Amino acid sequence: MNRIRPSEEEAIERYLASGEYDAMHFAWDGDNFMECGRIGTAALIEALIATVRKRSAHVVAPQELGALELIAFGRTRLAPMVRGLFPPNEQEAVLDVLARSIVFLTRGNIESVLAGTPWLNTAWDLANLYLGSVNVDLLSDNAPQIFGLSEETTCYVSMAYFEKQNPFDDFVVHEAAHIFHNCKRETIGLPAMRGREYLLDINFRKRETFAYACETYSRIIACGGDLAARKTLLSTYAQGTMPAPSELDTIEYLDILGEAVAARNGWKRILARCSASRRNGA
């Protein structure tokens, strides 16, 4: 029985509208499945870039971004988290990687970013991240409305970062926190440790909790000069609009933040509560 292959146009329309695609790329001809995959992937990415280019032709980058020393900015913004989570002899190596990881998606780099992204799902998400940041319709009503995305040791961040935002938001810290469970110690030149392959040992189901807690805690300590001020800020935050992804237990999340605010080193308390070695319910 011959397999019915969808047309290339149908495959492209399906990908642009949903991010879905046939992993075997049967719509394209090739001498073998690897060649079909190469040709099909290139065609989908090319169509994605063309669509993003057309929709965002009017975009101008924020003035703040043009004057930004990105690595210096990253070091300043991420230093408190790194110094709170790592021993002194590892801090510079980790901070250097994180400071160089930040990529703000702009009209000037979005096409090269999409062209260099090896995963079609990630490319589609990044396209929507960018389109949303420049107030353009997303590729689908069901597309994720995100402000950042981490892939290995790169943090892609929306230009919405420079707009007036919730004082407790920091997409850069949030995405950088995900690098800790994406990046292996040996990748950045740190010695291997028994039982710890990645930079931090974070429970898979607590990764978003960890990232959100780091993000919010970073803003609380930046804005609150003393313990009383930080407790007030946490109370204000708890009474406002908080993130509500399905994997986030709000009661637990606020409890972690409360413990962090009261501790001498709140970063360590966040890590302890989200550690992979911590038993469920403990």
Short mmCIF file of C-alpha atoms in Angstrom, two decimals:
data_model
loop_
_atom_site.label_atom_id
_atom_site.label_comp_id
_atom_site.label_asym_id
_atom_site.label_seq_id
_atom_site.Cartn_x
_atom_site.Cartn_y
_atom_site.Cartn_z
CA MET A 1 0.00 0.00 0.00
CA ASN A 2 1.52 3.30 -1.08
CA ARG A 3 1.86 6.03 1.52
CA ILE A 4 -0.06 9.19 0.64
CA ARG A 5 2.34 12.11 1.02
CA PRO A 6 1.04 15.55 1.84
CA SER A 7 2.09 18.34 -0.48
CA GLU A 8 4.93 20.63 0.48
CA GLU A 9 2.46 23.53 0.68
CA GLU A 10 0.25 21.63 3.12
CA ALA A 11 3.24 20.70 5.25
CA ILE A 12 4.40 24.32 5.37
CA GLU A 13 0.91 25.62 6.19
CA ARG A 14 0.56 23.05 8.96
CA TYR A 15 3.89 24.02 10.50
CA LEU A 16 3.29 27.75 10.35
CA ALA A 17 -0.20 27.44 11.81
CA SER A 18 0.60 25.03 14.63
CA GLY A 19 4.30 24.26 14.93
CA GLU A 20 3.50 20.66 14.05
CA TYR A 21 5.32 18.74 11.34
CA ASP A 22 6.01 15.26 10.05
CA ALA A 23 9.31 14.18 11.57
CA MET A 24 10.07 12.08 8.47
CA HIS A 25 9.29 14.98 6.10
CA PHE A 26 7.55 12.72 3.57
CA ALA A 27 6.32 15.75 1.63
CA TRP A 28 9.81 16.28 0.22
CA ASP A 29 11.69 14.07 -2.20
CA GLY A 30 15.12 12.78 -1.32
CA ASP A 31 17.40 9.81 -1.88
CA ASN A 32 16.97 8.76 1.75
CA PHE A 33 15.14 9.81 4.90
CA MET A 34 18.09 11.93 6.07
CA GLU A 35 18.03 13.98 2.89
CA CYS A 36 14.24 14.33 3.12
CA GLY A 37 14.70 15.60 6.66
CA ARG A 38 17.37 18.10 5.64
CA ILE A 39 15.36 19.45 2.72
CA GLY A 40 12.09 19.53 4.66
CA THR A 41 13.59 21.25 7.69
CA ALA A 42 15.24 23.89 5.52
CA ALA A 43 11.96 24.54 3.70
CA LEU A 44 9.99 24.95 6.94
CA ILE A 45 12.55 27.29 8.47
CA GLU A 46 12.70 29.34 5.27
CA ALA A 47 8.91 29.71 5.30
CA LEU A 48 8.96 30.64 8.99
CA ILE A 49 11.57 33.33 8.42
CA ALA A 50 9.66 34.75 5.46
CA THR A 51 6.46 34.94 7.50
CA VAL A 52 8.16 36.62 10.46
CA ARG A 53 9.89 39.08 8.12
CA LYS A 54 6.60 40.03 6.48
CA ARG A 55 4.71 40.46 9.74
CA SER A 56 7.36 42.53 11.50
CA ALA A 57 8.69 44.74 8.71
CA HIS A 58 7.73 47.88 10.66
CA VAL A 59 9.58 46.97 13.88
CA VAL A 60 12.15 49.28 15.47
CA ALA A 61 14.37 48.08 18.31
CA PRO A 62 13.98 49.79 21.71
CA GLN A 63 16.44 52.64 22.33
CA GLU A 64 17.57 50.96 25.56
CA LEU A 65 18.86 47.97 23.65
CA GLY A 66 21.09 50.03 21.34
CA ALA A 67 23.00 51.50 24.29
CA LEU A 68 23.17 48.29 26.28
CA GLU A 69 26.51 46.64 27.09
CA LEU A 70 24.95 43.21 27.14
CA ILE A 71 27.63 41.20 28.95
CA ALA A 72 28.08 43.85 31.64
CA PHE A 73 24.31 44.05 31.99
CA GLY A 74 24.09 40.27 32.35
CA ARG A 75 26.80 40.12 34.98
CA THR A 76 25.18 42.85 37.05
CA ARG A 77 21.69 41.39 36.81
CA LEU A 78 22.68 37.77 37.47
CA ALA A 79 25.53 38.17 39.97
CA PRO A 80 23.34 38.04 43.14
CA MET A 81 21.83 34.71 42.09
CA VAL A 82 25.17 33.16 41.13
CA ARG A 83 26.93 34.34 44.29
CA GLY A 84 24.08 33.01 46.40
CA LEU A 85 24.05 29.55 44.80
CA PHE A 86 27.69 28.71 44.06
CA PRO A 87 30.93 28.56 46.09
CA PRO A 88 33.43 31.40 45.50
CA ASN A 89 35.77 29.26 43.39
CA GLU A 90 32.99 28.51 40.86
CA GLN A 91 31.17 31.82 40.71
CA GLU A 92 33.17 33.52 37.97
CA ALA A 93 32.95 30.55 35.60
CA VAL A 94 29.19 30.30 36.05
CA LEU A 95 28.61 34.06 35.88
CA ASP A 96 30.65 34.36 32.70
CA VAL A 97 28.53 31.71 30.97
CA LEU A 98 25.26 33.25 32.14
CA ALA A 99 26.27 36.80 31.18
CA ARG A 100 27.10 35.62 27.65
CA SER A 101 23.94 33.55 27.36
CA ILE A 102 21.47 36.42 26.96
CA VAL A 103 20.02 37.06 23.49
CA PHE A 104 17.33 39.70 23.08
CA LEU A 105 15.31 38.85 19.99
CA THR A 106 15.27 41.84 17.64
CA ARG A 107 14.58 42.61 14.01
CA GLY A 108 18.33 42.56 13.49
CA ASN A 109 18.92 39.02 14.73
CA ILE A 110 15.63 37.11 14.58
CA GLU A 111 16.27 35.67 11.12
CA SER A 112 19.76 34.41 11.95
CA VAL A 113 18.49 32.99 15.24
CA LEU A 114 15.72 31.07 13.49
CA ALA A 115 18.08 29.88 10.75
CA GLY A 116 20.54 28.60 13.35
CA THR A 117 18.00 26.84 15.55
CA PRO A 118 18.33 23.06 15.08
CA TRP A 119 14.89 22.19 16.47
CA LEU A 120 11.75 23.09 14.55
CA ASN A 121 9.61 23.23 17.69
CA THR A 122 12.02 25.69 19.29
CA ALA A 123 12.18 27.82 16.13
CA TRP A 124 8.38 28.10 16.06
CA ASP A 125 8.27 29.09 19.73
CA LEU A 126 11.02 31.68 19.19
CA ALA A 127 9.16 33.15 16.22
CA ASN A 128 6.07 33.59 18.37
CA LEU A 129 8.11 34.99 21.25
CA TYR A 130 9.49 37.64 18.91
CA LEU A 131 6.18 38.44 17.20
CA GLY A 132 4.48 38.86 20.56
CA SER A 133 7.20 41.22 21.75
CA VAL A 134 6.59 43.58 18.82
CA ASN A 135 2.80 43.50 19.17
CA VAL A 136 2.19 41.44 16.04
CA ASP A 137 -0.33 38.62 15.79
CA LEU A 138 1.17 35.27 16.75
CA LEU A 139 1.28 32.42 14.26
CA SER A 140 -1.56 30.68 16.10
CA ASP A 141 -4.16 31.50 18.72
CA ASN A 142 -2.76 28.53 20.61
CA ALA A 143 0.85 29.70 20.44
CA PRO A 144 2.52 30.12 23.84
CA GLN A 145 2.56 33.72 25.05
CA ILE A 146 6.05 33.69 26.51
CA PHE A 147 8.66 36.34 27.26
CA GLY A 148 11.70 34.12 27.35
CA LEU A 149 12.97 30.68 26.40
CA SER A 150 16.09 28.77 27.42
CA GLU A 151 17.83 26.30 25.13
CA GLU A 152 20.99 24.64 26.47
CA THR A 153 23.19 27.63 27.47
CA THR A 154 21.29 30.36 25.61
CA CYS A 155 18.54 32.56 27.05
CA TYR A 156 16.29 34.12 24.43
CA VAL A 157 14.44 37.13 25.84
CA SER A 158 11.62 39.30 24.52
CA MET A 159 12.14 43.00 23.84
CA ALA A 160 9.14 43.50 26.11
CA TYR A 161 11.77 43.38 28.86
CA PHE A 162 12.35 47.08 28.22
CA GLU A 163 8.72 48.05 28.51
CA LYS A 164 7.06 49.02 31.77
CA GLN A 165 6.42 45.73 33.52
CA ASN A 166 5.38 44.18 36.78
CA PRO A 167 8.06 45.18 39.34
CA PHE A 168 8.39 41.52 40.32
CA ASP A 169 9.15 40.33 36.78
CA ASP A 170 12.62 39.62 35.48
CA PHE A 171 12.64 37.38 32.41
CA VAL A 172 16.44 37.38 32.29
CA VAL A 173 16.82 35.91 35.77
CA HIS A 174 14.03 33.41 35.10
CA GLU A 175 15.58 32.06 31.90
CA ALA A 176 19.10 32.08 33.32
CA ALA A 177 17.87 29.95 36.23
CA HIS A 178 16.91 27.27 33.71
CA ILE A 179 20.51 27.04 32.50
CA PHE A 180 21.47 25.50 35.83
CA HIS A 181 19.64 22.28 34.98
CA ASN A 182 20.43 22.43 31.24
CA CYS A 183 24.20 22.83 31.45
CA LYS A 184 26.65 20.20 32.64
CA ARG A 185 29.51 21.20 34.91
CA GLU A 186 32.15 19.88 32.54
CA THR A 187 30.69 21.95 29.69
CA ILE A 188 31.95 25.16 31.32
CA GLY A 189 35.18 23.71 32.68
CA LEU A 190 34.09 22.89 36.22
CA PRO A 191 35.30 19.57 37.66
CA ALA A 192 32.87 16.68 37.71
CA MET A 193 31.24 15.96 41.04
CA ARG A 194 30.01 12.58 42.18
CA GLY A 195 26.23 12.43 41.85
CA ARG A 196 25.99 15.89 40.27
CA GLU A 197 26.33 16.12 36.51
CA TYR A 198 24.63 19.47 35.97
CA LEU A 199 25.37 22.87 37.49
CA LEU A 200 22.58 22.44 40.03
CA ASP A 201 20.63 19.40 41.12
CA ILE A 202 17.02 20.50 40.52
CA ASN A 203 13.99 18.25 40.63
CA PHE A 204 12.56 17.90 37.12
CA ARG A 205 9.04 18.72 38.33
CA LYS A 206 10.29 21.77 40.26
CA ARG A 207 12.17 23.47 37.44
CA GLU A 208 9.54 26.13 36.81
CA THR A 209 9.01 26.61 40.53
CA PHE A 210 12.76 27.15 40.93
CA ALA A 211 12.93 29.63 38.03
CA TYR A 212 9.91 31.64 39.18
CA ALA A 213 11.15 31.70 42.76
CA CYS A 214 14.59 32.93 41.64
CA GLU A 215 12.98 35.60 39.46
CA THR A 216 10.69 36.95 42.17
CA TYR A 217 13.24 36.68 44.97
CA SER A 218 15.77 38.61 42.87
CA ARG A 219 13.32 41.50 42.58
CA ILE A 220 12.40 41.41 46.26
CA ILE A 221 16.01 41.66 47.43
CA ALA A 222 16.75 44.33 44.81
CA CYS A 223 13.86 46.51 45.98
CA GLY A 224 13.78 45.72 49.69
CA GLY A 225 16.56 47.20 51.77
CA ASP A 226 15.94 45.20 54.94
CA LEU A 227 13.96 42.22 56.20
CA ALA A 228 10.86 44.25 57.05
CA ALA A 229 10.79 45.83 53.59
CA ARG A 230 11.24 42.45 51.92
CA LYS A 231 8.41 40.90 53.90
CA THR A 232 6.17 43.80 52.89
CA LEU A 233 7.12 43.31 49.24
CA LEU A 234 6.35 39.60 49.45
CA SER A 235 2.96 40.36 50.98
CA THR A 236 2.23 42.82 48.19
CA TYR A 237 3.29 40.26 45.59
CA ALA A 238 1.13 37.53 47.14
CA GLN A 239 -1.93 39.76 46.93
CA GLY A 240 -1.38 40.61 43.27
CA THR A 241 -1.34 38.65 40.02
CA MET A 242 1.06 35.74 40.18
CA PRO A 243 2.16 33.30 37.48
CA ALA A 244 -0.14 30.32 37.16
CA PRO A 245 1.42 27.62 34.97
CA SER A 246 -0.01 24.17 35.58
CA GLU A 247 3.21 22.90 37.13
CA LEU A 248 3.32 25.64 39.78
CA ASP A 249 1.79 24.92 43.19
CA THR A 250 0.99 28.46 44.34
CA ILE A 251 0.85 27.60 48.05
CA GLU A 252 4.21 25.84 47.92
CA TYR A 253 5.67 28.60 45.78
CA LEU A 254 4.74 31.33 48.26
CA ASP A 255 5.99 29.18 51.13
CA ILE A 256 9.36 28.85 49.39
CA LEU A 257 9.54 32.62 48.87
CA GLY A 258 8.61 33.24 52.50
CA GLU A 259 11.37 30.92 53.66
CA ALA A 260 13.84 32.58 51.27
CA VAL A 261 12.98 36.12 52.39
CA ALA A 262 13.48 35.19 56.05
CA ALA A 263 16.79 33.39 55.47
CA ARG A 264 20.30 34.81 55.46
CA ASN A 265 20.87 33.25 52.04
CA GLY A 266 17.48 32.92 50.40
CA TRP A 267 18.97 31.48 47.21
CA LYS A 268 20.13 28.40 49.09
CA ARG A 269 16.67 27.96 50.61
CA ILE A 270 15.07 28.07 47.16
CA LEU A 271 17.53 25.47 45.90
CA ALA A 272 17.00 23.23 48.91
CA ARG A 273 13.23 23.28 48.42
CA CYS A 274 13.57 22.45 44.70
CA SER A 275 16.42 19.98 44.92
CA ALA A 276 16.20 16.62 43.17
CA SER A 277 17.41 14.95 46.35
CA ARG A 278 14.48 16.34 48.36
CA ARG A 279 11.78 13.72 48.77
CA ASN A 280 8.29 14.56 47.55
CA GLY A 281 6.29 16.08 50.35
CA ALA A 282 9.35 16.63 52.55
#
